[in-house]
C-alpha positions as a LaTeX table, in Angstrom:
\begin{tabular}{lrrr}
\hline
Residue & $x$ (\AA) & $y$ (\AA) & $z$ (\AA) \\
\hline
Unk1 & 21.02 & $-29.96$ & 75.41 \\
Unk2 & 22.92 & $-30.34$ & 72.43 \\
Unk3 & 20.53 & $-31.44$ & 70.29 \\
Unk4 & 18.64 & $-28.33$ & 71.29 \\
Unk5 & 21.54 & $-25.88$ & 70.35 \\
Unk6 & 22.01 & $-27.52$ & 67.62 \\
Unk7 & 18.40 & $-27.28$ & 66.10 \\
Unk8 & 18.96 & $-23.35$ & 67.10 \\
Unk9 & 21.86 & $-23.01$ & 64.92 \\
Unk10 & 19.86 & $-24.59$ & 61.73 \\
Unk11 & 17.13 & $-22.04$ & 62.67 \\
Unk12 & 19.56 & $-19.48$ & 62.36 \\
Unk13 & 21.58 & $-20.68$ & 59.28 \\
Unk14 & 18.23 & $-20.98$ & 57.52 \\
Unk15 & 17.13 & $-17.22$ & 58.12 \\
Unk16 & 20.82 & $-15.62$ & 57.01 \\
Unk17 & 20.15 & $-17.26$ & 53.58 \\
Unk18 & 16.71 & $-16.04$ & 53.37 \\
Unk19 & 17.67 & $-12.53$ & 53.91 \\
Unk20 & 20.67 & $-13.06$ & 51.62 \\
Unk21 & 18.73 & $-14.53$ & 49.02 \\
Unk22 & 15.76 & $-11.03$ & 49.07 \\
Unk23 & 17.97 & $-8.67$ & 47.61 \\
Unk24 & 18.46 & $-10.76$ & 44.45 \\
Unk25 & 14.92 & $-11.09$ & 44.09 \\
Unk26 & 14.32 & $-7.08$ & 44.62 \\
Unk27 & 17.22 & $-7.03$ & 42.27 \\
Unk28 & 16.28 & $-8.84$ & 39.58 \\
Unk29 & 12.08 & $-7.50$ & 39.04 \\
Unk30 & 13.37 & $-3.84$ & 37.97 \\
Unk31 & 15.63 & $-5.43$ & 35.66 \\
Unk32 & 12.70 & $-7.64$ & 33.58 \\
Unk33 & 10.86 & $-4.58$ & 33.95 \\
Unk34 & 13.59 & $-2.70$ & 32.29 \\
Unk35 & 13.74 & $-5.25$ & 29.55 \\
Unk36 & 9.97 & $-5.45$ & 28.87 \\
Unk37 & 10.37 & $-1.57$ & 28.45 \\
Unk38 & 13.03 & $-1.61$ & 26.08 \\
Unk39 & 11.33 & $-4.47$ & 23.88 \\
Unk40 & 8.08 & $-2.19$ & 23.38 \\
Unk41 & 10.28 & 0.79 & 23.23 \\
Unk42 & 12.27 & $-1.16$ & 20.27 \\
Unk43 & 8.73 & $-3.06$ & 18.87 \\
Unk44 & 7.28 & 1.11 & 18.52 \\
Unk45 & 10.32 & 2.20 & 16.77 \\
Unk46 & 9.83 & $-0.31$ & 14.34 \\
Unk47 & 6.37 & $-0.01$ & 13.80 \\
Unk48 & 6.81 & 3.89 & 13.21 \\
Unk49 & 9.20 & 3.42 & 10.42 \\
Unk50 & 6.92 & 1.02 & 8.88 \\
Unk51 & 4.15 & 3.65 & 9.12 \\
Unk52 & 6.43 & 6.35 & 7.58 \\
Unk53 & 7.58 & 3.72 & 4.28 \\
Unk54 & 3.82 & 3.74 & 4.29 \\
Unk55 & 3.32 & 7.00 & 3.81 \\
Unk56 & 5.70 & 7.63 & 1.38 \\
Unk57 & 4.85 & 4.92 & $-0.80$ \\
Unk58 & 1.27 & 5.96 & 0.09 \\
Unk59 & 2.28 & 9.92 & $-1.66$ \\
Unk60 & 4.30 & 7.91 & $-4.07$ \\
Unk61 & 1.19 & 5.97 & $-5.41$ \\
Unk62 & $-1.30$ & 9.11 & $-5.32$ \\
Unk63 & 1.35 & 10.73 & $-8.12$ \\
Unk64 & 1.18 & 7.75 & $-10.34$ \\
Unk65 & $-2.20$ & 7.37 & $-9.93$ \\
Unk66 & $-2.44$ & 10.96 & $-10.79$ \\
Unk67 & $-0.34$ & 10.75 & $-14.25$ \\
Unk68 & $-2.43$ & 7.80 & $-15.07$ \\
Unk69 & $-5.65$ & 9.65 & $-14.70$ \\
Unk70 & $-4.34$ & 12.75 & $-16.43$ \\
Unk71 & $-2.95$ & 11.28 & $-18.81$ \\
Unk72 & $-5.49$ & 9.49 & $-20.06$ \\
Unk73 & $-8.07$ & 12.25 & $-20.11$ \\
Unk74 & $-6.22$ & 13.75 & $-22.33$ \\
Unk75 & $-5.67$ & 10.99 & $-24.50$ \\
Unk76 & $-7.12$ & 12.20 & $-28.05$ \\
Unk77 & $-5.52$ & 12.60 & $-31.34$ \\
Unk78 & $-7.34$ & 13.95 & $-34.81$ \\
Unk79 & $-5.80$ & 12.81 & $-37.98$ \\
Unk80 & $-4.55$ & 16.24 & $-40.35$ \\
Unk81 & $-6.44$ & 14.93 & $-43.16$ \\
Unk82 & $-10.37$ & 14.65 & $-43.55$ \\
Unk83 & $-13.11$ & 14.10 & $-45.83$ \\
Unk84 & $-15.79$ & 15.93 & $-46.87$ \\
Unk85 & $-18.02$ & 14.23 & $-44.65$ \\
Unk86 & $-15.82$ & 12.43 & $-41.83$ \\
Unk87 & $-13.09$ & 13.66 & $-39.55$ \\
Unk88 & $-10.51$ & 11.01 & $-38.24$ \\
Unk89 & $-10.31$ & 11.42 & $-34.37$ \\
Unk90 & $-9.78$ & 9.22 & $-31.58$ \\
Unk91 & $-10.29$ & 10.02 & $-27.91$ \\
Unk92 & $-10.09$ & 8.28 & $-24.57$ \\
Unk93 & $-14.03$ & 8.81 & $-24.33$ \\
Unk94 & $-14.72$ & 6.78 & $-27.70$ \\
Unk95 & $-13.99$ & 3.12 & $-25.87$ \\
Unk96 & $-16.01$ & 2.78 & $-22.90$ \\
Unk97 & $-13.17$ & 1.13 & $-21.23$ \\
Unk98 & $-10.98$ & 3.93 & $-21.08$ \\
Unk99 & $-14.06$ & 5.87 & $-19.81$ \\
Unk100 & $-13.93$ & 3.38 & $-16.86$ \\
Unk101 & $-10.26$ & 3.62 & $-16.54$ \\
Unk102 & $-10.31$ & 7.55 & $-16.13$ \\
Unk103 & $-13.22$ & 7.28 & $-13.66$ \\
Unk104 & $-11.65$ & 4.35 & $-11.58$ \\
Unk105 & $-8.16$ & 6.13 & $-11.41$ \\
Unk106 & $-9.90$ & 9.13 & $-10.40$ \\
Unk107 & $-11.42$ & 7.37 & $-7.01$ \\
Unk108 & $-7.93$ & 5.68 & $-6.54$ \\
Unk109 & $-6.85$ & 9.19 & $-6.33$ \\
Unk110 & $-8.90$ & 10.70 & $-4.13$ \\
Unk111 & $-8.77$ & 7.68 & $-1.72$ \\
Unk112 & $-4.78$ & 8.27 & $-1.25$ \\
Unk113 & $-5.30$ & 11.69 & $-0.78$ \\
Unk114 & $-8.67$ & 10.77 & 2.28 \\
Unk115 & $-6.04$ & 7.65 & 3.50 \\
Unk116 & $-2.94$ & 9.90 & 4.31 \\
Unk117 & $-4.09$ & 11.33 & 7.44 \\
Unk118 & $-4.63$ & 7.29 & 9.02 \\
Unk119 & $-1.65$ & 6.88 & 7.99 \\
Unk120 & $-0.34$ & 10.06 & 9.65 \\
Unk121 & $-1.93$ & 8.53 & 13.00 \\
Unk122 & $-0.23$ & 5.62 & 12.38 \\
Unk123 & 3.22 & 7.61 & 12.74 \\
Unk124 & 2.24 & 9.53 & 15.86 \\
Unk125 & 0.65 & 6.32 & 17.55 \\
Unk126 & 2.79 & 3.26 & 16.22 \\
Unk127 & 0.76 & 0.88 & 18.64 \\
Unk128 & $-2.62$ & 1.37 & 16.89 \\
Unk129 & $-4.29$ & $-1.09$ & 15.59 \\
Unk130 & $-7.26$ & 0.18 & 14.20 \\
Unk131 & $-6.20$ & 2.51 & 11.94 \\
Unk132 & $-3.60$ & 0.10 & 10.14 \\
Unk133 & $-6.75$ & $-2.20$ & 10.14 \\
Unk134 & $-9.10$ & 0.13 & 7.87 \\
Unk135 & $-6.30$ & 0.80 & 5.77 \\
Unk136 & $-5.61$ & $-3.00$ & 4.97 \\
Unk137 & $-9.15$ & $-3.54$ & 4.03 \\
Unk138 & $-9.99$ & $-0.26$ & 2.09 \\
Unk139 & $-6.38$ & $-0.57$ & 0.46 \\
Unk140 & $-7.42$ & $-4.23$ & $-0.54$ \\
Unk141 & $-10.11$ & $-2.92$ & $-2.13$ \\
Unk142 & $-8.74$ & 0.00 & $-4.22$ \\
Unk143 & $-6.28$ & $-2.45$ & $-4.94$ \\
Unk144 & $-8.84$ & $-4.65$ & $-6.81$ \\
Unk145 & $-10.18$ & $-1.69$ & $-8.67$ \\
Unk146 & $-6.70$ & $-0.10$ & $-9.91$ \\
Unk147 & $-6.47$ & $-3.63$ & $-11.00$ \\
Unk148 & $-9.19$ & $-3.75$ & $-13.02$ \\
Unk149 & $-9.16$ & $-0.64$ & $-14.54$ \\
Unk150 & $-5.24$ & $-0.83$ & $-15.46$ \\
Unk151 & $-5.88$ & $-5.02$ & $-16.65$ \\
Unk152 & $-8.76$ & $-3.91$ & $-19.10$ \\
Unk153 & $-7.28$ & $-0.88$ & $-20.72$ \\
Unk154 & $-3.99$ & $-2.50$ & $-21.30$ \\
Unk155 & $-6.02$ & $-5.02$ & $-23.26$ \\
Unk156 & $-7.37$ & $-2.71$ & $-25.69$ \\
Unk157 & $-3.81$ & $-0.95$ & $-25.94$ \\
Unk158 & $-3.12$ & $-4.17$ & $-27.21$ \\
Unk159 & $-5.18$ & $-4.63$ & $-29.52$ \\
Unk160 & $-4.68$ & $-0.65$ & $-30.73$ \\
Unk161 & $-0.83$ & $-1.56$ & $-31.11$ \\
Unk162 & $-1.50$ & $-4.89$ & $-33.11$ \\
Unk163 & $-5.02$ & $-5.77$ & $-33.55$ \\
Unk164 & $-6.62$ & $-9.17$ & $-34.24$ \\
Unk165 & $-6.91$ & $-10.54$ & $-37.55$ \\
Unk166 & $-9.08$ & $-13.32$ & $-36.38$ \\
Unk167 & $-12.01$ & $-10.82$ & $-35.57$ \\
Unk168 & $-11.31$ & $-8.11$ & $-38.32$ \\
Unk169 & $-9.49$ & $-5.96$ & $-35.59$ \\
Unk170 & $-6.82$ & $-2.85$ & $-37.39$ \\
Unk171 & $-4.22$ & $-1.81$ & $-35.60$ \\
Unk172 & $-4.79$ & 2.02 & $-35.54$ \\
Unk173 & $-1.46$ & 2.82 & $-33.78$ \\
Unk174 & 0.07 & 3.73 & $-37.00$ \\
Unk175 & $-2.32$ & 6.07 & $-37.73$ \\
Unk176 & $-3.04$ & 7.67 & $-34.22$ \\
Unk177 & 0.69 & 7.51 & $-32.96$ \\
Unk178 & 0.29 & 10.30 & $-30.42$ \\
Unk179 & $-3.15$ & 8.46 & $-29.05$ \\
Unk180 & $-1.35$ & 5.00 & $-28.33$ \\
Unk181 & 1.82 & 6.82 & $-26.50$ \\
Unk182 & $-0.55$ & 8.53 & $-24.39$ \\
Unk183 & $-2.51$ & 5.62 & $-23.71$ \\
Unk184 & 0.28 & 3.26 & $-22.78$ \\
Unk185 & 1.86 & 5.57 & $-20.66$ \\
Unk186 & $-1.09$ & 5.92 & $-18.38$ \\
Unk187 & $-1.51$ & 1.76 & $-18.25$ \\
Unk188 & 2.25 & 1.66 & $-17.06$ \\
Unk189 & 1.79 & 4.34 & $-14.70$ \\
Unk190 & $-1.30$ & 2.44 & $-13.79$ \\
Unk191 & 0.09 & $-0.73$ & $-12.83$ \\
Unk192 & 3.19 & 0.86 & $-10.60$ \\
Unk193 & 0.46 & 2.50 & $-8.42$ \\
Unk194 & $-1.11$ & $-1.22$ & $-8.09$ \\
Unk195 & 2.38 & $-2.37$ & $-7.10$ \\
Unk196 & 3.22 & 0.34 & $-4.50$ \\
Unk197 & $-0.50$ & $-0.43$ & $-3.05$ \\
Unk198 & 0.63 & $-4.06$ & $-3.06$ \\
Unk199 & 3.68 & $-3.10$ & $-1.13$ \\
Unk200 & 1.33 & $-0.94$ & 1.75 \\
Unk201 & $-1.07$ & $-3.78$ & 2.43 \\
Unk202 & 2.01 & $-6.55$ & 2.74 \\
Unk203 & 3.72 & $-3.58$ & 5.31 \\
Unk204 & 0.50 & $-2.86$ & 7.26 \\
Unk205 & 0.03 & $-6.35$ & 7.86 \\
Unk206 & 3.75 & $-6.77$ & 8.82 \\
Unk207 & 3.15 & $-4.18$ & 11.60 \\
Unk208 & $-0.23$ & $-6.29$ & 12.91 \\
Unk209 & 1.70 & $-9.08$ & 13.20 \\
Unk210 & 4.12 & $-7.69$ & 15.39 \\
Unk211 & 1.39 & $-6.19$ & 17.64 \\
\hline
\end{tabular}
């Protein structure tokens, strides 16, 4: 008989600390759920900030890249002097390179202006991902073209500032003063808008990796 009672009271023991020990378990699930909320709540907030820096640089690099093109078309200069049979003038559309720089700045330009509203989603819906995906690639790519354009026609700045005596090359900057200064200032503001694209690729792919 005592044996008996006392395999009773284990039975009973045993059941008080499973019914003390269920609270703490219904206790303890809304506060990980709690803390999962706050992380995404905290992970969104993050991600929206990074889309508005975007933006901004985004409006930031559409004005450069709007001086540069600007600029540059209306890059010409004509010497007061002139013969009877030749006029000294120098425009943008006399090197083919500075053709090409006009006409790439120009699509750099209008792709800020088409990218802005992604980016606007990207605000209003921090968790996207495919959104901040197209912009990485087509920003890539007008990064490669801004590139291009602003690399070559700094090259024959270059040469207009000091020439080449190796291959015969004058430096006209003497003569077309007003030509070079417009020139160079539309390289410069050329490579800032490559830099401040630079900047919105390495921040859209900071906000994928914290997807």
């Amino acid at each position: 008989m005592e044996k008996s009672e006392s395999t009773k009271i284990d039975v009973v023991e045993t059941n008080k600390e499973k019914k003390g020990k269920a609270p703490l378990l219904g206790t303890a699930a809304p506060a990980i759920a709690a803390a999962v909320a706050h992380d995404g709540h905290a992970k969104g907030g993050a991600k929206r900030g990074i889309a508005i820096f975007d933006l901004i640089l985004r409006l930031a690099a559409f004005a450069s890249a709007l001086g540069a093109t600007v600029a540059m078309a209306t890059t010409e200069e004509t010497l007061p002097f002139f013969t009877q049979f030749f006029q000294f003038e120098a425009s943008y559309d006399d090197l083919p390179t500075f053709t090409f720089f006009v006409v790439g700045m120009g699509i750099v330009v209008a792709y800020l202006v088409l990218s802005v509203p992604f980016s606007i989603v990207c605000i209003v819906r921090p968790h996207a991902v495919v959104p901040r995906l197209l912009l990485i690639i087509f920003d890539t790519v007008i990064i490669a073209l801004a590139t291009g354009a602003a690399g070559s026609s700094a090259a024959i700045v270059y040469l207009a500032h000091n020439g080449n005596q190796d291959a015969n090359w004058l430096a006209i900057c003497q003569q077309f003063g007003d030509f070079c200064q417009r020139a160079s200032g539309a390289v410069v503001a050329s490579f800032v808008t490559v830099v401040l694209l630079i900047l919105m690729v390495v921040l859209s792919a900071s906000a994928l990796r914290r997807h």
